mmCIF file with all atom_site columns, C-alpha atoms in Angstrom:
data_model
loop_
_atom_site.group_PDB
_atom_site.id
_atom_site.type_symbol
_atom_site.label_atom_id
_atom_site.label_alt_id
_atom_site.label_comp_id
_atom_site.label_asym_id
_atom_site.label_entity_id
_atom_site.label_seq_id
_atom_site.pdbx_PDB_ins_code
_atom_site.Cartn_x
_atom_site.Cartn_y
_atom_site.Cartn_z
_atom_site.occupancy
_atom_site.B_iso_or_equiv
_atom_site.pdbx_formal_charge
_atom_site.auth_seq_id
_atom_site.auth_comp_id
_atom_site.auth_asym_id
_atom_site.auth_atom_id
_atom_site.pdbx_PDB_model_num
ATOM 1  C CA . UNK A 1 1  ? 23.530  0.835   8.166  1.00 44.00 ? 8  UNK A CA 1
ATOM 2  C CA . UNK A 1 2  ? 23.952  -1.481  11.059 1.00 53.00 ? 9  UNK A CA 1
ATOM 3  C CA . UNK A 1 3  ? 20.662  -3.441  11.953 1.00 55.00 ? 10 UNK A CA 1
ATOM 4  C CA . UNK A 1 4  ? 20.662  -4.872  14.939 1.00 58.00 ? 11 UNK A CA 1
ATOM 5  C CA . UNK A 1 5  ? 17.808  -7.986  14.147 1.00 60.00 ? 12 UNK A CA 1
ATOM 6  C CA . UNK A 1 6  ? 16.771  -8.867  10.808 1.00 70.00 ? 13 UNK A CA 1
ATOM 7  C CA . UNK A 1 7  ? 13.439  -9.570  10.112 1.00 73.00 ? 14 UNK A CA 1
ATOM 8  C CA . UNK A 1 8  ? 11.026  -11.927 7.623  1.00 78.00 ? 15 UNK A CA 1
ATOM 9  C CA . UNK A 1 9  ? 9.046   -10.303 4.810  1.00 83.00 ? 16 UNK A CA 1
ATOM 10 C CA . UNK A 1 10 ? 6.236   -11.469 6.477  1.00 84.00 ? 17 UNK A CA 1
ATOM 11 C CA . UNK A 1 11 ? 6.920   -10.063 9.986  1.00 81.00 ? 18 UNK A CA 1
ATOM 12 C CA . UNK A 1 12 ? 7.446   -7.112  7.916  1.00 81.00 ? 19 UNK A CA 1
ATOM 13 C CA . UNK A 1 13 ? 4.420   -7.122  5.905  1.00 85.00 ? 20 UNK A CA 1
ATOM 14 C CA . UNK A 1 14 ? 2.496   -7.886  9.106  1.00 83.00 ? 21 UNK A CA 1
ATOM 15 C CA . UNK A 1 15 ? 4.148   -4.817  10.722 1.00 82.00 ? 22 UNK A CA 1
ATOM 16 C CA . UNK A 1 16 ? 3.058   -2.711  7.775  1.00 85.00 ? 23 UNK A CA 1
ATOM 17 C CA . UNK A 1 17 ? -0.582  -4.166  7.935  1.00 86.00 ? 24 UNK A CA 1
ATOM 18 C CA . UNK A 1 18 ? -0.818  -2.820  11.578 1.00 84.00 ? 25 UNK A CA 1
ATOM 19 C CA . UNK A 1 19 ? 0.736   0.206   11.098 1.00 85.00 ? 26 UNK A CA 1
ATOM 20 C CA . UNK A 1 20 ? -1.944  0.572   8.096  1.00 86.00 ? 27 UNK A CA 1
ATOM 21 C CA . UNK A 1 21 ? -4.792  -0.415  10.262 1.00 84.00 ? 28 UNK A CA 1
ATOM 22 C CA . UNK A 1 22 ? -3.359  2.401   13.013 1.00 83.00 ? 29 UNK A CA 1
ATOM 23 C CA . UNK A 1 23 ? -4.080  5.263   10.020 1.00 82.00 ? 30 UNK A CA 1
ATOM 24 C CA . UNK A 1 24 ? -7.518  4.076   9.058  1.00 81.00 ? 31 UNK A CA 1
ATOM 25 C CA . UNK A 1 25 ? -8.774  3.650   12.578 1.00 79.00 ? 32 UNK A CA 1
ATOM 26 C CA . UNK A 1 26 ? -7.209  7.154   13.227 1.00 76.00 ? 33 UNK A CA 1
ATOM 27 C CA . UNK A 1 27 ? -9.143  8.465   9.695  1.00 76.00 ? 34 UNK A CA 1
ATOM 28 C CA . UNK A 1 28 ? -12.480 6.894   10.831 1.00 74.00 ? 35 UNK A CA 1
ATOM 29 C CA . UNK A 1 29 ? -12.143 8.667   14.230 1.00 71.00 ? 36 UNK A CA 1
ATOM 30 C CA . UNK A 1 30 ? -11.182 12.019  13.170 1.00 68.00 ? 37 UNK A CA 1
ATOM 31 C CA . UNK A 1 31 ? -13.892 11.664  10.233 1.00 63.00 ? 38 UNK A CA 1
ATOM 32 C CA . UNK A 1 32 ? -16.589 10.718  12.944 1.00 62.00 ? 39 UNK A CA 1
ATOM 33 C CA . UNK A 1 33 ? -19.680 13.239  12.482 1.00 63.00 ? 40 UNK A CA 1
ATOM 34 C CA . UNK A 1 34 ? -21.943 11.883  15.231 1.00 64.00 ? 41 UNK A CA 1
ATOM 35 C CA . UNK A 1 35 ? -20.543 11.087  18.555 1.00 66.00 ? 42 UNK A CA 1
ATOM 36 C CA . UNK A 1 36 ? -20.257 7.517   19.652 1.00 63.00 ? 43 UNK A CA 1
ATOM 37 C CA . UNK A 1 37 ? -20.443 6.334   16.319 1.00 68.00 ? 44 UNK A CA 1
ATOM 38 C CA . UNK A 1 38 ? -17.470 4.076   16.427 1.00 70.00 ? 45 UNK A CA 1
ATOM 39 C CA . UNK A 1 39 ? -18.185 1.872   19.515 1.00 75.00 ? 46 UNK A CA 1
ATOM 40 C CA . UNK A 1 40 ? -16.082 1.323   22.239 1.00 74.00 ? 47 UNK A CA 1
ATOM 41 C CA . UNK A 1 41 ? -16.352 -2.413  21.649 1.00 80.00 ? 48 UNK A CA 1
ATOM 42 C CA . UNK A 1 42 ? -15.040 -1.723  18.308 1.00 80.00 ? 49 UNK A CA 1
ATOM 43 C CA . UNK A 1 43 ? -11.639 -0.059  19.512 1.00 78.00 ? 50 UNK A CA 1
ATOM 44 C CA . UNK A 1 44 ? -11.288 -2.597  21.782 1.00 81.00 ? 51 UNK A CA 1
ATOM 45 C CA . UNK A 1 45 ? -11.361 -5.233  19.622 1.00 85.00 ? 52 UNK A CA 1
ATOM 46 C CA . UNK A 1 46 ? -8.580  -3.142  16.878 1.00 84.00 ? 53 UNK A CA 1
ATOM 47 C CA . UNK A 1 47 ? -6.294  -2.854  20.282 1.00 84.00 ? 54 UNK A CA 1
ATOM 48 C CA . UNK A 1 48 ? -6.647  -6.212  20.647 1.00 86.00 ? 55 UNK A CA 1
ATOM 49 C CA . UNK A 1 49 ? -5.832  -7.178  17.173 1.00 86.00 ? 56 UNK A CA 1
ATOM 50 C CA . UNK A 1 50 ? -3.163  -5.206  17.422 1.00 85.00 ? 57 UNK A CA 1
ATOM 51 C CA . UNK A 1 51 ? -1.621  -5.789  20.428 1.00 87.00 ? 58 UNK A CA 1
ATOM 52 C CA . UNK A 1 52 ? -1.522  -9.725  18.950 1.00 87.00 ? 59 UNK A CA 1
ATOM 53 C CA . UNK A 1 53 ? 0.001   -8.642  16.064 1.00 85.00 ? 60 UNK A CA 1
ATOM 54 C CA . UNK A 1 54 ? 3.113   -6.309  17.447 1.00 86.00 ? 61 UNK A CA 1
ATOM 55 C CA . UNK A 1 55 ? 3.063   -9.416  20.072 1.00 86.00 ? 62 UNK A CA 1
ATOM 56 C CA . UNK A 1 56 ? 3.856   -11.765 17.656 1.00 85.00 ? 63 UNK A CA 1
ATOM 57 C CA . UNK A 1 57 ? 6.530   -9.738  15.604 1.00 81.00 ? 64 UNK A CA 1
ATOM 58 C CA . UNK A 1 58 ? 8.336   -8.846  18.981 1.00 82.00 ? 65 UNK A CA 1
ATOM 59 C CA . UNK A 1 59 ? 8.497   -12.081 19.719 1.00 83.00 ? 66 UNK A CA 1
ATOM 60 C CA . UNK A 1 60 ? 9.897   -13.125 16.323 1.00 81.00 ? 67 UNK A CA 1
ATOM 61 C CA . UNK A 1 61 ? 12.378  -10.742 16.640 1.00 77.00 ? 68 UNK A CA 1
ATOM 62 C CA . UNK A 1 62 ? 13.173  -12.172 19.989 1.00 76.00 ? 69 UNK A CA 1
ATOM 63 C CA . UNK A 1 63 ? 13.859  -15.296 18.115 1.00 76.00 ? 70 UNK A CA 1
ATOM 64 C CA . UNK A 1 64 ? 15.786  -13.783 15.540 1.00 69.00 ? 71 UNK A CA 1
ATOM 65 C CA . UNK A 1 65 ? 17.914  -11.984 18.342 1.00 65.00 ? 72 UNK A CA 1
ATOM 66 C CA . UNK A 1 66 ? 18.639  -15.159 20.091 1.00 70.00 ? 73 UNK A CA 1
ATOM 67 C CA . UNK A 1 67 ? 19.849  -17.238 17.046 1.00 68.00 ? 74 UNK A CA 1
ATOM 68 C CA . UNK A 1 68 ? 22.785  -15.124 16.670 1.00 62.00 ? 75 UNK A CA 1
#
C-alpha cells in the first residue's frame, strides 16, 4: 500500500482518542431520555476539543508532508 504521509504513534493514538470520543458523545446523545439533558455548552466544548485535536494532527501531517 502506498501512503502518502506517515504519521507518529502518538498523532495516531490522538486520532484514535477523538475518533473514540466521536462514538461516546454520539452514544450519550442517542441514549438521551429527557430532552436537553446534554447541554449545548457541553457539545460545544467536545467540538472544540476536537476541532484542537484533528487541528493539531493535520498540522503534523503538514509537517511530515513537507520534510519529504
Amino acid at each position: 500500500m502506498n501512503r502518502p504521509y506517515t504519521m507518529s504513534e502518538e498523532d495516531f493514538y490522538k486520532l484514535e482518542s477523538v475518533r473514540d470520543s466521536i462514538d461516546l458523545v454520539q452514544l450519550l446523545s442517542g441514549e438521551v431520555t429527557r430532552p436537553h439533558s446534554v447541554s449545548p455548552q457541553l457539545y460545544s466544548s467536545f467540538l472544540d476539543l476536537m476541532k484542537d485535536e484533528i487541528s493539531t494532527l493535520i498540522q503534523s501531517a503538514k509537517t511530515e508532508l513537507s520534510m519529504r
